[in-house]
PDB file of C-alpha atoms in Angstrom:
ATOM      1  CA  MET F  21     112.535 122.528 100.839  1.00  0.00           C
ATOM      2  CA  LYS F  22     111.143 119.036 101.440  1.00  0.00           C
ATOM      3  CA  VAL F  23     108.512 118.516  98.727  1.00  0.00           C
ATOM      4  CA  LEU F  24     106.045 115.638  98.558  1.00  0.00           C
ATOM      5  CA  VAL F  25     104.252 115.243  95.215  1.00  0.00           C
ATOM      6  CA  ILE F  26     101.168 113.005  95.199  1.00  0.00           C
ATOM      7  CA  ASN F  27      99.317 111.572  92.213  1.00  0.00           C
ATOM      8  CA  GLY F  28      95.743 110.934  93.382  1.00  0.00           C
ATOM      9  CA  HIS F  29      94.546 109.517  90.044  1.00  0.00           C
ATOM     10  CA  PRO F  30      94.181 105.716  89.938  1.00  0.00           C
ATOM     11  CA  ASP F  31      95.099 105.497  86.209  1.00  0.00           C
ATOM     12  CA  ASP F  32      98.798 105.846  85.364  1.00  0.00           C
ATOM     13  CA  GLU F  33      97.919 106.673  81.739  1.00  0.00           C
ATOM     14  CA  SER F  34      95.616 109.588  82.609  1.00  0.00           C
ATOM     15  CA  TYR F  35      96.206 113.243  81.825  1.00  0.00           C
ATOM     16  CA  VAL F  36      96.476 113.952  85.581  1.00  0.00           C
ATOM     17  CA  SER F  37      99.295 111.386  85.738  1.00  0.00           C
ATOM     18  CA  ALA F  38     101.035 113.145  82.848  1.00  0.00           C
ATOM     19  CA  LEU F  39     100.720 116.460  84.730  1.00  0.00           C
ATOM     20  CA  PHE F  40     102.149 114.785  87.843  1.00  0.00           C
ATOM     21  CA  ARG F  41     105.144 113.354  85.922  1.00  0.00           C
ATOM     22  CA  GLY F  42     105.815 116.667  84.150  1.00  0.00           C
ATOM     23  CA  TYR F  43     105.822 118.497  87.468  1.00  0.00           C
ATOM     24  CA  VAL F  44     108.135 115.986  89.177  1.00  0.00           C
ATOM     25  CA  GLU F  45     110.554 115.956  86.228  1.00  0.00           C
ATOM     26  CA  ASN F  46     110.823 119.756  86.313  1.00  0.00           C
ATOM     27  CA  LEU F  47     111.398 120.187  90.057  1.00  0.00           C
ATOM     28  CA  ASN F  48     114.881 121.431  90.866  1.00  0.00           C
ATOM     29  CA  LYS F  49     116.351 118.429  92.728  1.00  0.00           C
ATOM     30  CA  ASP F  50     119.444 120.506  93.642  1.00  0.00           C
ATOM     31  CA  ARG F  51     117.261 122.946  95.612  1.00  0.00           C
ATOM     32  CA  HIS F  52     114.653 120.539  96.983  1.00  0.00           C
ATOM     33  CA  GLU F  53     114.432 117.093  98.510  1.00  0.00           C
ATOM     34  CA  VAL F  54     111.619 115.378  96.608  1.00  0.00           C
ATOM     35  CA  ARG F  55     109.527 112.326  97.433  1.00  0.00           C
ATOM     36  CA  VAL F  56     106.570 111.041  95.431  1.00  0.00           C
ATOM     37  CA  LEU F  57     103.500 108.921  96.067  1.00  0.00           C
ATOM     38  CA  GLU F  58     101.498 107.430  93.202  1.00  0.00           C
ATOM     39  CA  LEU F  59      98.307 106.161  94.801  1.00  0.00           C
ATOM     40  CA  GLY F  60      97.247 104.203  91.704  1.00  0.00           C
ATOM     41  CA  LYS F  61     100.420 102.088  91.939  1.00  0.00           C
ATOM     42  CA  MET F  62      99.884 101.313  95.603  1.00  0.00           C
ATOM     43  CA  SER F  63      97.853  98.397  96.962  1.00  0.00           C
ATOM     44  CA  PHE F  64      96.665  99.729 100.345  1.00  0.00           C
ATOM     45  CA  ASP F  65      93.046  99.199 101.370  1.00  0.00           C
ATOM     46  CA  PRO F  66      91.412 102.652 100.966  1.00  0.00           C
ATOM     47  CA  VAL F  67      88.416 101.694 103.111  1.00  0.00           C
ATOM     48  CA  LEU F  68      88.563 102.697 106.763  1.00  0.00           C
ATOM     49  CA  ARG F  69      86.978  99.372 107.760  1.00  0.00           C
ATOM     50  CA  HIS F  70      86.111 100.169 111.392  1.00  0.00           C
ATOM     51  CA  GLY F  71      85.937 103.947 111.293  1.00  0.00           C
ATOM     52  CA  TYR F  72      87.986 105.177 114.228  1.00  0.00           C
ATOM     53  CA  ARG F  73      86.428 102.626 116.614  1.00  0.00           C
ATOM     54  CA  LYS F  74      89.377 100.261 116.210  1.00  0.00           C
ATOM     55  CA  ARG F  75      92.642 100.289 114.309  1.00  0.00           C
ATOM     56  CA  MET F  76      93.101  98.358 111.093  1.00  0.00           C
ATOM     57  CA  GLU F  77      96.034  96.027 110.583  1.00  0.00           C
ATOM     58  CA  GLU F  78      99.311  97.825 110.015  1.00  0.00           C
ATOM     59  CA  ASP F  79      99.906  98.614 106.328  1.00  0.00           C
ATOM     60  CA  GLN F  80     103.417  99.516 105.135  1.00  0.00           C
ATOM     61  CA  GLU F  81     102.143 101.824 102.386  1.00  0.00           C
ATOM     62  CA  ILE F  82      99.979 103.748 104.853  1.00  0.00           C
ATOM     63  CA  LEU F  83     102.895 103.985 107.312  1.00  0.00           C
ATOM     64  CA  GLN F  84     105.190 105.222 104.516  1.00  0.00           C
ATOM     65  CA  SER F  85     102.579 107.767 103.410  1.00  0.00           C
ATOM     66  CA  GLN F  86     102.262 109.030 106.987  1.00  0.00           C
ATOM     67  CA  GLU F  87     106.046 109.296 107.270  1.00  0.00           C
ATOM     68  CA  TYR F  88     106.214 111.239 103.978  1.00  0.00           C
ATOM     69  CA  VAL F  89     103.422 113.631 105.001  1.00  0.00           C
ATOM     70  CA  GLN F  90     105.101 114.300 108.344  1.00  0.00           C
ATOM     71  CA  TRP F  91     108.484 114.762 106.604  1.00  0.00           C
ATOM     72  CA  ALA F  92     107.223 117.190 103.933  1.00  0.00           C
ATOM     73  CA  GLU F  93     107.231 120.954 104.210  1.00  0.00           C
ATOM     74  CA  HIS F  94     105.241 121.406 100.985  1.00  0.00           C
ATOM     75  CA  ILE F  95     102.755 118.971  99.419  1.00  0.00           C
ATOM     76  CA  VAL F  96     101.682 119.105  95.773  1.00  0.00           C
ATOM     77  CA  LEU F  97      98.513 117.112  95.165  1.00  0.00           C
ATOM     78  CA  PHE F  98      97.276 116.106  91.693  1.00  0.00           C
ATOM     79  CA  TYR F  99      93.761 114.698  91.239  1.00  0.00           C
ATOM     80  CA  PRO F 100      90.705 114.681  88.936  1.00  0.00           C
ATOM     81  CA  ILE F 101      87.262 115.818  89.986  1.00  0.00           C
ATOM     82  CA  TRP F 102      84.648 113.092  89.607  1.00  0.00           C
ATOM     83  CA  PHE F 103      81.014 113.637  90.623  1.00  0.00           C
ATOM     84  CA  GLU F 104      82.059 116.928  92.281  1.00  0.00           C
ATOM     85  CA  THR F 105      84.545 115.171  94.574  1.00  0.00           C
ATOM     86  CA  VAL F 106      87.910 113.439  94.572  1.00  0.00           C
ATOM     87  CA  PRO F 107      88.320 109.801  93.454  1.00  0.00           C
ATOM     88  CA  SER F 108      87.508 107.227  96.144  1.00  0.00           C
ATOM     89  CA  LEU F 109      91.170 106.133  96.157  1.00  0.00           C
ATOM     90  CA  LEU F 110      92.297 109.616  97.223  1.00  0.00           C
ATOM     91  CA  GLN F 111      89.457 109.982  99.750  1.00  0.00           C
ATOM     92  CA  GLY F 112      90.399 106.621 101.247  1.00  0.00           C
ATOM     93  CA  TRP F 113      94.047 107.680 101.388  1.00  0.00           C
ATOM     94  CA  PHE F 114      93.034 110.844 103.277  1.00  0.00           C
ATOM     95  CA  GLU F 115      91.024 108.776 105.761  1.00  0.00           C
ATOM     96  CA  ARG F 116      93.762 106.185 106.335  1.00  0.00           C
ATOM     97  CA  VAL F 117      96.804 108.497 106.325  1.00  0.00           C
ATOM     98  CA  LEU F 118      95.558 111.714 107.947  1.00  0.00           C
ATOM     99  CA  SER F 119      94.512 109.850 111.057  1.00  0.00           C
ATOM    100  CA  PRO F 120      94.352 110.787 114.735  1.00  0.00           C
ATOM    101  CA  GLY F 121      97.802 110.873 116.289  1.00  0.00           C
ATOM    102  CA  VAL F 122      99.425 111.520 112.916  1.00  0.00           C
ATOM    103  CA  ALA F 123      97.642 114.546 111.460  1.00  0.00           C
ATOM    104  CA  TYR F 124      95.654 115.788 114.460  1.00  0.00           C
ATOM    105  CA  LYS F 125      94.800 115.053 118.079  1.00  0.00           C
ATOM    106  CA  MET F 126      91.471 115.597 119.769  1.00  0.00           C
ATOM    107  CA  ASP F 127      91.025 116.425 123.421  1.00  0.00           C
ATOM    108  CA  GLY F 128      87.308 116.769 123.955  1.00  0.00           C
ATOM    109  CA  TYR F 129      86.323 119.539 121.535  1.00  0.00           C
ATOM    110  CA  LYS F 130      89.882 120.852 121.193  1.00  0.00           C
ATOM    111  CA  ILE F 131      91.750 119.897 118.029  1.00  0.00           C
ATOM    112  CA  ALA F 132      95.549 119.966 117.883  1.00  0.00           C
ATOM    113  CA  LYS F 133      96.621 120.337 114.251  1.00  0.00           C
ATOM    114  CA  MET F 134      99.772 118.242 114.008  1.00  0.00           C
ATOM    115  CA  LEU F 135     100.748 119.252 110.455  1.00  0.00           C
ATOM    116  CA  LYS F 136     100.926 123.019 111.122  1.00  0.00           C
ATOM    117  CA  GLY F 137     103.548 124.898 109.159  1.00  0.00           C
ATOM    118  CA  LYS F 138     103.130 122.767 106.043  1.00  0.00           C
ATOM    119  CA  THR F 139     101.802 124.192 102.793  1.00  0.00           C
ATOM    120  CA  ALA F 140     100.028 122.647  99.821  1.00  0.00           C
ATOM    121  CA  HIS F 141      99.502 123.234  96.113  1.00  0.00           C
ATOM    122  CA  LEU F 142      96.364 121.631  94.660  1.00  0.00           C
ATOM    123  CA  VAL F 143      96.146 120.704  90.971  1.00  0.00           C
ATOM    124  CA  SER F 144      92.870 119.343  89.601  1.00  0.00           C
ATOM    125  CA  THR F 145      91.168 118.645  86.306  1.00  0.00           C
ATOM    126  CA  SER F 146      87.483 118.413  85.550  1.00  0.00           C
ATOM    127  CA  LEU F 147      85.147 117.915  82.628  1.00  0.00           C
ATOM    128  CA  SER F 148      83.047 120.827  83.895  1.00  0.00           C
ATOM    129  CA  PRO F 149      84.242 124.419  83.456  1.00  0.00           C
ATOM    130  CA  VAL F 150      85.860 126.097  86.475  1.00  0.00           C
ATOM    131  CA  LEU F 151      83.176 128.806  86.377  1.00  0.00           C
ATOM    132  CA  LEU F 152      80.487 126.136  86.790  1.00  0.00           C
ATOM    133  CA  GLN F 153      82.416 124.664  89.741  1.00  0.00           C
ATOM    134  CA  ILE F 154      82.517 128.124  91.331  1.00  0.00           C
ATOM    135  CA  LEU F 155      78.789 128.667  90.723  1.00  0.00           C
ATOM    136  CA  ARG F 156      78.038 125.304  92.371  1.00  0.00           C
ATOM    137  CA  GLY F 157      79.984 126.413  95.440  1.00  0.00           C
ATOM    138  CA  ASP F 158      83.394 124.847  94.753  1.00  0.00           C
ATOM    139  CA  ILE F 159      82.207 121.657  96.457  1.00  0.00           C
ATOM    140  CA  GLU F 160      85.312 119.579  95.727  1.00  0.00           C
ATOM    141  CA  LEU F 161      87.821 122.352  96.366  1.00  0.00           C
ATOM    142  CA  ARG F 162      86.205 123.285  99.681  1.00  0.00           C
ATOM    143  CA  ALA F 163      86.193 119.619 100.765  1.00  0.00           C
ATOM    144  CA  VAL F 164      89.908 119.117 100.051  1.00  0.00           C
ATOM    145  CA  LYS F 165      90.791 122.440 101.683  1.00  0.00           C
ATOM    146  CA  ARG F 166      88.738 121.468 104.770  1.00  0.00           C
ATOM    147  CA  VAL F 167      90.552 118.134 105.135  1.00  0.00           C
ATOM    148  CA  LEU F 168      93.988 119.743 104.885  1.00  0.00           C
ATOM    149  CA  LYS F 169      93.082 122.725 107.068  1.00  0.00           C
ATOM    150  CA  PHE F 170      91.770 120.358 109.765  1.00  0.00           C
ATOM    151  CA  CYS F 171      95.321 118.968 109.992  1.00  0.00           C
ATOM    152  CA  GLY F 172      96.985 122.412 109.877  1.00  0.00           C
ATOM    153  CA  ILE F 173      98.118 122.414 106.234  1.00  0.00           C
ATOM    154  CA  LYS F 174      97.790 125.829 104.577  1.00  0.00           C
ATOM    155  CA  ILE F 175      96.795 125.970 100.896  1.00  0.00           C
ATOM    156  CA  ARG F 176      99.335 128.101  99.085  1.00  0.00           C
ATOM    157  CA  ARG F 177      98.196 127.639  95.478  1.00  0.00           C
ATOM    158  CA  VAL F 178      95.350 126.107  93.469  1.00  0.00           C
ATOM    159  CA  ASP F 179      95.512 125.340  89.746  1.00  0.00           C
ATOM    160  CA  ARG F 180      92.471 123.924  87.975  1.00  0.00           C
ATOM    161  CA  LEU F 181      91.876 122.932  84.391  1.00  0.00           C
ATOM    162  CA  GLY F 182      88.149 122.915  83.836  1.00  0.00           C
ATOM    163  CA  HIS F 183      86.233 121.954  80.758  1.00  0.00           C
ATOM    164  CA  TYR F 184      88.843 119.312  80.132  1.00  0.00           C
ATOM    165  CA  VAL F 185      87.073 117.791  77.168  1.00  0.00           C
ATOM    166  CA  VAL F 186      87.804 114.347  75.786  1.00  0.00           C
ATOM    167  CA  GLY F 187      86.577 112.629  72.664  1.00  0.00           C
ATOM    168  CA  LYS F 188      85.531 114.524  69.552  1.00  0.00           C
ATOM    169  CA  TYR F 189      85.700 117.949  71.279  1.00  0.00           C
ATOM    170  CA  GLU F 190      89.166 117.332  72.726  1.00  0.00           C
ATOM    171  CA  ASN F 191      91.419 120.399  72.992  1.00  0.00           C
ATOM    172  CA  PRO F 192      95.064 119.257  72.953  1.00  0.00           C
ATOM    173  CA  GLY F 193      96.296 122.871  72.921  1.00  0.00           C
ATOM    174  CA  LYS F 194      94.533 123.649  76.190  1.00  0.00           C
ATOM    175  CA  ARG F 195      95.988 120.534  77.839  1.00  0.00           C
ATOM    176  CA  LYS F 196      99.499 121.260  76.540  1.00  0.00           C
ATOM    177  CA  SER F 197      99.328 124.857  77.782  1.00  0.00           C
ATOM    178  CA  PHE F 198      98.238 123.752  81.275  1.00  0.00           C
ATOM    179  CA  LEU F 199     101.037 121.156  81.382  1.00  0.00           C
ATOM    180  CA  SER F 200     103.613 123.791  80.330  1.00  0.00           C
ATOM    181  CA  ARG F 201     102.372 126.185  83.011  1.00  0.00           C
ATOM    182  CA  LEU F 202     102.742 123.542  85.735  1.00  0.00           C
ATOM    183  CA  GLU F 203     106.211 122.522  84.517  1.00  0.00           C
ATOM    184  CA  ARG F 204     107.259 126.195  84.688  1.00  0.00           C
ATOM    185  CA  GLN F 205     105.883 126.460  88.236  1.00  0.00           C
ATOM    186  CA  ALA F 206     107.878 123.369  89.242  1.00  0.00           C
ATOM    187  CA  ARG F 207     111.100 124.900  87.876  1.00  0.00           C
ATOM    188  CA  LEU F 208     110.438 128.122  89.811  1.00  0.00           C
ATOM    189  CA  LEU F 209     109.569 126.458  93.129  1.00  0.00           C
TER     190      LEU F 209
END
């Protein structure tokens, strides 16, 4: 399978980045073709400067991201939840990469989903407990699912670590267990 693994966290030293690296290191490279994107190491402009009124200047990192998304059969996306949404870097990447003509086409009110047949696995962390996210209506999860579904990508799996506490209430055992679970999933993919 062609697998694209994306780190949507801007900080390379974050726990999400450690989860991303652990997953990539444990993927079976004999069974899968693997490509990675680390958004925090890229220098693309995440702001869609003119909306869809006019195209921005060509950006090699955006073009490469679009090529990778079109190439992939399965996408694994790692990101934190901040203010009940994804980081602005990831949102900007969605807006620049999943653009008309690449991810979808519109003909009046008809939408052609150009990424049909692809699947995704979402991995997120949050300071708030997962139960609280559910009670609030899964705002972030629904938003990410909507973006991918709009392009035709089917969500195959969601893994969330909620109540990811830092500072004096930090729980290293909980983080280590989540990391081990994701590494095991990567080996079994």
